[in-house]
Short mmCIF file of N, CA and C in Angstrom, two decimals:
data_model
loop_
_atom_site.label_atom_id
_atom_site.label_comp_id
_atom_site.label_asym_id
_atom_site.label_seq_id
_atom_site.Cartn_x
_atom_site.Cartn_y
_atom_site.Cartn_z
N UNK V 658 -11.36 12.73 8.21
CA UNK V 658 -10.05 13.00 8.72
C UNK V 658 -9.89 12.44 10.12
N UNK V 659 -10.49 12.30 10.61
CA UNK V 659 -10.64 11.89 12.06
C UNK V 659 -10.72 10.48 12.14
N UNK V 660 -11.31 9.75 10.93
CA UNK V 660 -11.26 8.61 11.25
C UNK V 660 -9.45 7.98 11.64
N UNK V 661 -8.95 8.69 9.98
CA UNK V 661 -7.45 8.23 10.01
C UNK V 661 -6.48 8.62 11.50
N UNK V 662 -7.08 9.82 12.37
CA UNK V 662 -6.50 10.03 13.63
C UNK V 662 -6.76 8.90 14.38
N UNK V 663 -7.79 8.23 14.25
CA UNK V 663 -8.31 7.75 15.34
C UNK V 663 -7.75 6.08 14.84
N UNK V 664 -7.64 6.02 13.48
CA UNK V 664 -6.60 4.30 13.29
C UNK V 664 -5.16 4.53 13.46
N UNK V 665 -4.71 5.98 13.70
CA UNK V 665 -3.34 5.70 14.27
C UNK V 665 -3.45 5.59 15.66
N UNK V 666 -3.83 5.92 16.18
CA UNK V 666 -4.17 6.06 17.93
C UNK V 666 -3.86 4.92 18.05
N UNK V 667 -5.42 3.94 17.69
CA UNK V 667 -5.19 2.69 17.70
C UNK V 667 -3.80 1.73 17.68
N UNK V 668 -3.78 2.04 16.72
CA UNK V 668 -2.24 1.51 16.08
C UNK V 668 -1.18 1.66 17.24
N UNK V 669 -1.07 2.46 17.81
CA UNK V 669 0.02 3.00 18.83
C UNK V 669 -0.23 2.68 20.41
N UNK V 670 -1.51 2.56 20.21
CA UNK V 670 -2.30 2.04 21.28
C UNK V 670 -1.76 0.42 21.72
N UNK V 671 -2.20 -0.38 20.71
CA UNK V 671 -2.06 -1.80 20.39
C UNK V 671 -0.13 -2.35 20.64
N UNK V 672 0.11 -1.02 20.30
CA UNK V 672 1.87 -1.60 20.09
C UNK V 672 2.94 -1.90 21.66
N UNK V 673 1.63 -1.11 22.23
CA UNK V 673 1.83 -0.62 23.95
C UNK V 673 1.88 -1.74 25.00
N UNK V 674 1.82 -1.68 26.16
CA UNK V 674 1.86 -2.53 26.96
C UNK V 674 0.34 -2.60 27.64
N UNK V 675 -0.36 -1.51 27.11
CA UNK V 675 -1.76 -1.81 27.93
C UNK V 675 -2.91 -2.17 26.79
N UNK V 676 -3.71 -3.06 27.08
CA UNK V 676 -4.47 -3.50 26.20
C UNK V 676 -6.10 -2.73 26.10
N UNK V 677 -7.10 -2.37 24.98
CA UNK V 677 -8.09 -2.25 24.92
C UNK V 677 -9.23 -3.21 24.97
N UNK V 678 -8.66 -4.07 24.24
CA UNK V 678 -9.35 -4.86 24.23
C UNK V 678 -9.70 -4.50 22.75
N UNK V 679 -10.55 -5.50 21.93
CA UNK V 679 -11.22 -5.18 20.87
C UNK V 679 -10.27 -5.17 19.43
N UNK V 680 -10.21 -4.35 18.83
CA UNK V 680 -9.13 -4.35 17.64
C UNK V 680 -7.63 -4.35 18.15
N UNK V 681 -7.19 -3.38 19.21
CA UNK V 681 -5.85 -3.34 20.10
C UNK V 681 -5.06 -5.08 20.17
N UNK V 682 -6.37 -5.90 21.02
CA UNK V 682 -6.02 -7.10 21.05
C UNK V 682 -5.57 -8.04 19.86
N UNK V 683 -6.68 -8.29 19.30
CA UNK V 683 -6.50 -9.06 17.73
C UNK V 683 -4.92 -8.37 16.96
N UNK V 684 -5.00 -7.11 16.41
CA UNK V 684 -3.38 -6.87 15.99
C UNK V 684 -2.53 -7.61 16.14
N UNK V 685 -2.17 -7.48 17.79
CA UNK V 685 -1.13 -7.82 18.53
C UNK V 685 -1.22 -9.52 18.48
N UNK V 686 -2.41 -10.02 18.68
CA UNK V 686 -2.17 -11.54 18.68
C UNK V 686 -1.86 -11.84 17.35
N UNK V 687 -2.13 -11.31 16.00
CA UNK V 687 -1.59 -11.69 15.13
C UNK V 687 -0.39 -11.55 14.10
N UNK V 688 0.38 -10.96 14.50
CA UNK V 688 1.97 -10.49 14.89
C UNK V 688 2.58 -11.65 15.78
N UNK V 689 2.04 -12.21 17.18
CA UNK V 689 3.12 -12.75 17.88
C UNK V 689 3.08 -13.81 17.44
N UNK V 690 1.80 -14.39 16.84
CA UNK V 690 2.22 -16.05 16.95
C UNK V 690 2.21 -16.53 15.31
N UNK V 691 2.99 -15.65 14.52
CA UNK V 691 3.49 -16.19 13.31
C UNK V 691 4.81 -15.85 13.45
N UNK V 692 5.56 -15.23 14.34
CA UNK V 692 6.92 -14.37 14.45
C UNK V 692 7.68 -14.32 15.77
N UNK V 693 8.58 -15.34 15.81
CA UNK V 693 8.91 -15.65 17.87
C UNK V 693 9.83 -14.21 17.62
N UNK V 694 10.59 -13.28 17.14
CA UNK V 694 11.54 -12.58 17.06
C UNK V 694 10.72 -11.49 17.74
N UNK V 695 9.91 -11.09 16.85
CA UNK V 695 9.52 -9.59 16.84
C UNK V 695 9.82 -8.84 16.11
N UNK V 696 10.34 -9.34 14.75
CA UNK V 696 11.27 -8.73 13.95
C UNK V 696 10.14 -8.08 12.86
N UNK V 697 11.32 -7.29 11.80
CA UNK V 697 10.35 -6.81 11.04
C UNK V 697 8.93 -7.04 10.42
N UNK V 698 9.12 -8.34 10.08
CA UNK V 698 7.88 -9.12 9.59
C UNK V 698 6.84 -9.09 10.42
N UNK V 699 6.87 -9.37 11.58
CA UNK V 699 5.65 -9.24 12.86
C UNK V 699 5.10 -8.01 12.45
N UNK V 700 5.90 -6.92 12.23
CA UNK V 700 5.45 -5.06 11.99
C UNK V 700 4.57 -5.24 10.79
N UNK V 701 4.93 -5.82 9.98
CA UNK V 701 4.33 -5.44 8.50
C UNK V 701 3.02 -6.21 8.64
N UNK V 702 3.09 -7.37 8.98
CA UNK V 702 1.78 -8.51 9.07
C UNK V 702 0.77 -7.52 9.75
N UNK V 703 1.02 -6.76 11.11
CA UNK V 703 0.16 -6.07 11.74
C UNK V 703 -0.24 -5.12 11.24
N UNK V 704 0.26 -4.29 9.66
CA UNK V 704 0.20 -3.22 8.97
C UNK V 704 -0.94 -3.44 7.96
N UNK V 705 -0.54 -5.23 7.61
CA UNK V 705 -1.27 -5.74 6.04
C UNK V 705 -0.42 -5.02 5.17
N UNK V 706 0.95 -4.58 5.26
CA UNK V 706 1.79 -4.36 3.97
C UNK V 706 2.65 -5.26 3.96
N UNK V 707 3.25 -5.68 2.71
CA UNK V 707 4.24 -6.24 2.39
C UNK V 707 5.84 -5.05 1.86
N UNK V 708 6.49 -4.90 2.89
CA UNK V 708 7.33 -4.38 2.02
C UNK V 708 8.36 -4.61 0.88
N UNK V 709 9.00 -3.88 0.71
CA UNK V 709 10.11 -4.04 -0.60
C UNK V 709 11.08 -4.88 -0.63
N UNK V 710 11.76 -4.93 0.96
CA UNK V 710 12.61 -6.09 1.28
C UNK V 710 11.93 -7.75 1.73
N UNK V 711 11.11 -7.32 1.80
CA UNK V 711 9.92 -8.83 2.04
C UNK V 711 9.94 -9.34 0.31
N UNK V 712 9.38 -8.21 -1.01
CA UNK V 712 9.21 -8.96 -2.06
C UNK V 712 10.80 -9.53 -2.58
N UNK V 713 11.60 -8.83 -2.13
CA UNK V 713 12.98 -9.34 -2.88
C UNK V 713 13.16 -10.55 -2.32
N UNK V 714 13.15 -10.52 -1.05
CA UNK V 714 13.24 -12.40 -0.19
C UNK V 714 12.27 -12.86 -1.16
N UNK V 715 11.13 -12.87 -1.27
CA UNK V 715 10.38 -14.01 -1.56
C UNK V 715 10.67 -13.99 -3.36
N UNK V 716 11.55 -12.94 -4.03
CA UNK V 716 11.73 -13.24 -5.32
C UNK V 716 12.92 -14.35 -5.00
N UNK V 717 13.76 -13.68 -4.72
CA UNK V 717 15.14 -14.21 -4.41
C UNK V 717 14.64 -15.84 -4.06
N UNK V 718 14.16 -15.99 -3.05
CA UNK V 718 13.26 -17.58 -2.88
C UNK V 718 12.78 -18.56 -3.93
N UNK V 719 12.25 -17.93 -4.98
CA UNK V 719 11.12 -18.44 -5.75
C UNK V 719 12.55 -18.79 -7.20
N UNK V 720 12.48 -17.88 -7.38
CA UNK V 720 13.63 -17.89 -8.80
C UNK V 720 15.29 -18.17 -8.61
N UNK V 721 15.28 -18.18 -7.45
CA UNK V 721 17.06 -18.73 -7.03
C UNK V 721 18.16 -17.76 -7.22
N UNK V 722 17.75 -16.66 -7.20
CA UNK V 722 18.66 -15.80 -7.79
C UNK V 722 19.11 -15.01 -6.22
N UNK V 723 19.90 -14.60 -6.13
CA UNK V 723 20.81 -13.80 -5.09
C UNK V 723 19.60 -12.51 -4.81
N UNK V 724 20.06 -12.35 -3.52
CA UNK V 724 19.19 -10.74 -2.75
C UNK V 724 19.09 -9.87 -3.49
N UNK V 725 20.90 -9.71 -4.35
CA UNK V 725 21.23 -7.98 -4.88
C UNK V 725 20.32 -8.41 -6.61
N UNK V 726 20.45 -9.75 -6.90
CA UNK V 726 20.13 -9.73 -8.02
C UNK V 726 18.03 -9.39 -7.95
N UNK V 727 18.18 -10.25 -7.20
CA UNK V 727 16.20 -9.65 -6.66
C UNK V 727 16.12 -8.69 -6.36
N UNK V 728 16.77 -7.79 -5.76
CA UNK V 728 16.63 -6.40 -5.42
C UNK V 728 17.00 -5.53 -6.79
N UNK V 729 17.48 -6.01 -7.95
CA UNK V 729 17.51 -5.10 -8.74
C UNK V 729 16.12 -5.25 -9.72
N UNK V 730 16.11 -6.77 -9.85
CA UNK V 730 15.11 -6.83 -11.03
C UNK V 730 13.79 -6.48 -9.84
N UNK V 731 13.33 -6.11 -8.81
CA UNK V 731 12.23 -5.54 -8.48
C UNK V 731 12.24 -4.07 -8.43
N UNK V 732 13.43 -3.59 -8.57
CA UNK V 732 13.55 -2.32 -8.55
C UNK V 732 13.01 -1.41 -10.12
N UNK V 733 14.00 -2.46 -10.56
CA UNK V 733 13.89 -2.35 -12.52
C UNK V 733 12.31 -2.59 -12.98
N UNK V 734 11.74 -3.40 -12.43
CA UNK V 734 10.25 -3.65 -12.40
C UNK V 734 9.67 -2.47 -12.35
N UNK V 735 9.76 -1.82 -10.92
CA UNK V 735 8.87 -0.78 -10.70
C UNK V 735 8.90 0.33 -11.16
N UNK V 736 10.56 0.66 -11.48
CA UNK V 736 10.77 1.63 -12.36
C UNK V 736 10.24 1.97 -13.78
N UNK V 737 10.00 0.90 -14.28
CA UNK V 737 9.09 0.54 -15.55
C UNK V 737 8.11 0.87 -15.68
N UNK V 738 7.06 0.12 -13.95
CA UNK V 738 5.84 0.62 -14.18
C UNK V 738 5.43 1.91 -13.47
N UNK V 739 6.06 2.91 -13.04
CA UNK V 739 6.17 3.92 -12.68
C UNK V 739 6.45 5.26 -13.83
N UNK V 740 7.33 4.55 -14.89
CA UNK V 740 7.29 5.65 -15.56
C UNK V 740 6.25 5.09 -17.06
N UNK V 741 5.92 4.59 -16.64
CA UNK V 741 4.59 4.28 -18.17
C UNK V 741 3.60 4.44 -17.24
N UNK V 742 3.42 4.68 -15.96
CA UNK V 742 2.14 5.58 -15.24
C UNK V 742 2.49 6.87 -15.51
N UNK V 743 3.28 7.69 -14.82
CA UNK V 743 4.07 8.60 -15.63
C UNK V 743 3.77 9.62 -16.85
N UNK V 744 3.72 8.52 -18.08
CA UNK V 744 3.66 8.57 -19.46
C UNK V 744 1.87 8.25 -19.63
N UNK V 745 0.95 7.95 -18.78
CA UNK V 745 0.05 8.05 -19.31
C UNK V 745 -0.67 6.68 -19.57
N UNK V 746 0.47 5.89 -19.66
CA UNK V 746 -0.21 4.83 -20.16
C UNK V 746 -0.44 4.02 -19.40
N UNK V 747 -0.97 2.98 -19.42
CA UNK V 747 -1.84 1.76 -18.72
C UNK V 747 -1.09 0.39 -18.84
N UNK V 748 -0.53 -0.02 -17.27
CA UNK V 748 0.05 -1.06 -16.99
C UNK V 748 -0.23 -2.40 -16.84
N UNK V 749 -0.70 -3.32 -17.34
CA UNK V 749 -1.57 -4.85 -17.28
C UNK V 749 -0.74 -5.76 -16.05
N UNK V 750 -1.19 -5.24 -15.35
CA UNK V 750 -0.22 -7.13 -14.70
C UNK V 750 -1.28 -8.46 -14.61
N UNK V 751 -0.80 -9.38 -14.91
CA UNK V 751 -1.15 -10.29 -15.30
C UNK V 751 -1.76 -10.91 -14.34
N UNK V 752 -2.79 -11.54 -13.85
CA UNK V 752 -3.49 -12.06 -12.76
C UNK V 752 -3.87 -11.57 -11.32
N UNK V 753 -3.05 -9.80 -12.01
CA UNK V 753 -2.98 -8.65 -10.56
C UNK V 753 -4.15 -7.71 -10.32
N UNK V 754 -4.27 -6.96 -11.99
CA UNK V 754 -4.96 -5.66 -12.67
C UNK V 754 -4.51 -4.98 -13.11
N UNK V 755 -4.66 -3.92 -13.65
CA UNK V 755 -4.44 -3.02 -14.59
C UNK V 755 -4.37 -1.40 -13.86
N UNK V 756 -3.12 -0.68 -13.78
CA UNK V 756 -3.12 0.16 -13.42
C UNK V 756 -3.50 1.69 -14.58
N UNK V 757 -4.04 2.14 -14.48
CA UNK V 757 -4.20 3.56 -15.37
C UNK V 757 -3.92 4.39 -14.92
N UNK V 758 -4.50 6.04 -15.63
CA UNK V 758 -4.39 7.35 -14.96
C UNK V 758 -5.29 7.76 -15.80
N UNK V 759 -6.53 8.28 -14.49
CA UNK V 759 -7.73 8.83 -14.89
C UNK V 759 -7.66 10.41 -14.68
N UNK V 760 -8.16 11.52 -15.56
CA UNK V 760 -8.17 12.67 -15.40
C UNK V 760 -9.33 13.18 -14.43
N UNK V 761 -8.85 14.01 -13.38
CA UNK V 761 -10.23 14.54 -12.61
C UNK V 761 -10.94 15.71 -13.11
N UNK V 762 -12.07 16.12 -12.67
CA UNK V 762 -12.27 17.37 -13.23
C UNK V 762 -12.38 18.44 -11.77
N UNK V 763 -12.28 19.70 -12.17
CA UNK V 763 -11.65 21.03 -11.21
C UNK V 763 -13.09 20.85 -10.30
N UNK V 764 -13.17 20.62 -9.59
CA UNK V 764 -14.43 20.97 -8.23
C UNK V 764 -14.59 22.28 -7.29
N UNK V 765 -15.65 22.55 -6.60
CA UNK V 765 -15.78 23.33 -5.54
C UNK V 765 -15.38 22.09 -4.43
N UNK V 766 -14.55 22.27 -3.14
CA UNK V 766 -15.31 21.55 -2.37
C UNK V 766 -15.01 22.18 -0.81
N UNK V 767 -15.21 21.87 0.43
CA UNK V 767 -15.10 22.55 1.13
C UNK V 767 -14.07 22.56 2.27
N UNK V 768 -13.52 23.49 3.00
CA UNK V 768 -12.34 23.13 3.65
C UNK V 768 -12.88 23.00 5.22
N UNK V 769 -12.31 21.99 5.69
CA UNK V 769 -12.82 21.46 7.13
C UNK V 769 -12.47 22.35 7.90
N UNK V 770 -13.01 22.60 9.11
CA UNK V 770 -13.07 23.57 10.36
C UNK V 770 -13.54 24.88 9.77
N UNK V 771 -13.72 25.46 8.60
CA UNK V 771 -13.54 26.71 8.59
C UNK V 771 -15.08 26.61 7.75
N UNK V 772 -15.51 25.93 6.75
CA UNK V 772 -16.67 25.56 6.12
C UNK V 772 -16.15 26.48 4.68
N UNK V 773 -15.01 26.78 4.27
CA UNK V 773 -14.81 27.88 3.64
C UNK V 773 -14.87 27.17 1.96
N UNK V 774 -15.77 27.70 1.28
CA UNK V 774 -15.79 27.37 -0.07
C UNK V 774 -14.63 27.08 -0.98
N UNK V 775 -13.49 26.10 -1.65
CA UNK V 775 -12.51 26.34 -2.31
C UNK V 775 -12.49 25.83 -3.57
N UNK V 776 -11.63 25.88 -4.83
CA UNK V 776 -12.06 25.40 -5.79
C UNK V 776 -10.95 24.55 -5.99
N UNK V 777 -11.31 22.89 -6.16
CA UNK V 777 -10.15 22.32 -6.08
C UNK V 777 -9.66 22.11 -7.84
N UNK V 778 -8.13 22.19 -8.30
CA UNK V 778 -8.26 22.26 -9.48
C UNK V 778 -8.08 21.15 -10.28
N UNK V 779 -8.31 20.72 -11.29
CA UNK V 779 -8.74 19.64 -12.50
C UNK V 779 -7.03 18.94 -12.01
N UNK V 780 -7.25 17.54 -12.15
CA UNK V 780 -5.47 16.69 -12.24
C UNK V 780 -6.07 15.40 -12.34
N UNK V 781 -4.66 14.27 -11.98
CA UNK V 781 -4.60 13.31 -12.52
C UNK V 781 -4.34 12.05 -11.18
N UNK V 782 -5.29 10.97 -11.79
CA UNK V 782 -5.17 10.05 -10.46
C UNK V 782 -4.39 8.64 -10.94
N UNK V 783 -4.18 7.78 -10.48
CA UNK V 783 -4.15 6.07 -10.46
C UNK V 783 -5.30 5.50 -9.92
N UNK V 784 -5.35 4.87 -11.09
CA UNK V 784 -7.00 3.84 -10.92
C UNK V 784 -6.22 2.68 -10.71
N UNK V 785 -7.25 1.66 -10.30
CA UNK V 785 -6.35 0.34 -10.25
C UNK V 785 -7.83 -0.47 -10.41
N UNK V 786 -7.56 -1.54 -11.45
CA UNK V 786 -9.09 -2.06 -12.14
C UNK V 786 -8.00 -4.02 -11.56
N UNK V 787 -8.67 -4.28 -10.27
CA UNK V 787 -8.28 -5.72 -10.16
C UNK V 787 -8.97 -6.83 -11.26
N UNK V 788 -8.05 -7.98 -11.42
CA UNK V 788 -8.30 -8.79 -12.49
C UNK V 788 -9.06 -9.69 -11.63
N UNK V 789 -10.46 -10.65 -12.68
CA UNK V 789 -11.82 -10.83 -12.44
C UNK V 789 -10.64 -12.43 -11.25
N UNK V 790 -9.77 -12.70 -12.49
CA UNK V 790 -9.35 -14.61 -11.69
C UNK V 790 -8.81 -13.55 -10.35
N UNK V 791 -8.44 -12.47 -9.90
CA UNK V 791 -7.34 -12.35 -8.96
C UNK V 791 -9.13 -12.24 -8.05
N UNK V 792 -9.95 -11.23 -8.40
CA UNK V 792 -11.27 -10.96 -7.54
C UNK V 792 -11.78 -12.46 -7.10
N UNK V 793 -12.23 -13.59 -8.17
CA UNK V 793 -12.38 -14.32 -8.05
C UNK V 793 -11.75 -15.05 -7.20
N UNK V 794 -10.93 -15.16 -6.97
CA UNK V 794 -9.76 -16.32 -5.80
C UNK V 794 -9.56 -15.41 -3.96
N UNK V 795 -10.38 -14.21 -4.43
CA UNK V 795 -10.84 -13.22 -2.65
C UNK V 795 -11.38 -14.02 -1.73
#
């Protein structure tokens, strides 16, 4: 738990006007000099996410089709594979991986600060099994 405190720090750290040096630095240099604006894209590059309005540009780009029309068929996309995760079943994308839903089983495990014994109960996860050409091309 502490680690994740301690990569937002960072994070907020880096976004600042005073430098650490070390990870703080690198972030920030690689944000400014793909992005003269500062604009959204600089944010996300420094995140390693791509967001939702980033994939519709680059659909909209690729296939010629209008913003609203890319913004629907990625929407319609995910909606798809959201509810056949949902439903249980197992999503293939093609040169991406294969998303599932694995059942957990009910555990003891323990609650931080207090050391207090709890029993966590049996549910359901998303696996994600990357494809060998997508591993391969890492």
């Amino acid at each position: 738990m502490t680690k994740k405190t301690t990569k937002a720090a960072a994070s907020k750290k880096s976004e600042g006007t005073t430098s650490r040096g070390g990870n703080g630095g690198a972030t920030r240099g690689r944000g400014a000099g793909t992005s003269a604006g500062g604009n959204a894209e600089s944010g996300s590059e420094r995140t390693g996410k791509v967001a939702k309005t980033q994939l519709v540009e680059q659909v909209a780009e690729k296939t010629g089709l209008t913003k609203k029309q890319s913004e629907e068929a990625v929407s319609a996309m995910l909606d798809v594979v959201v509810d056949a995760i949902r439903s249980g079943q197992s999503v293939g994308l093609p040169g991406l991986g294969t998303l599932s839903v694995k059942a957990t089983a009910a555990r003891t495990g323990v609650r931080p600060g207090t050391s207090e014994k709890i029993q966590i109960p049996a549910g359901k996860k998303v696996a994600f099994k990357v494809a060998s050409t997508l591993k391969g091309n890492l």
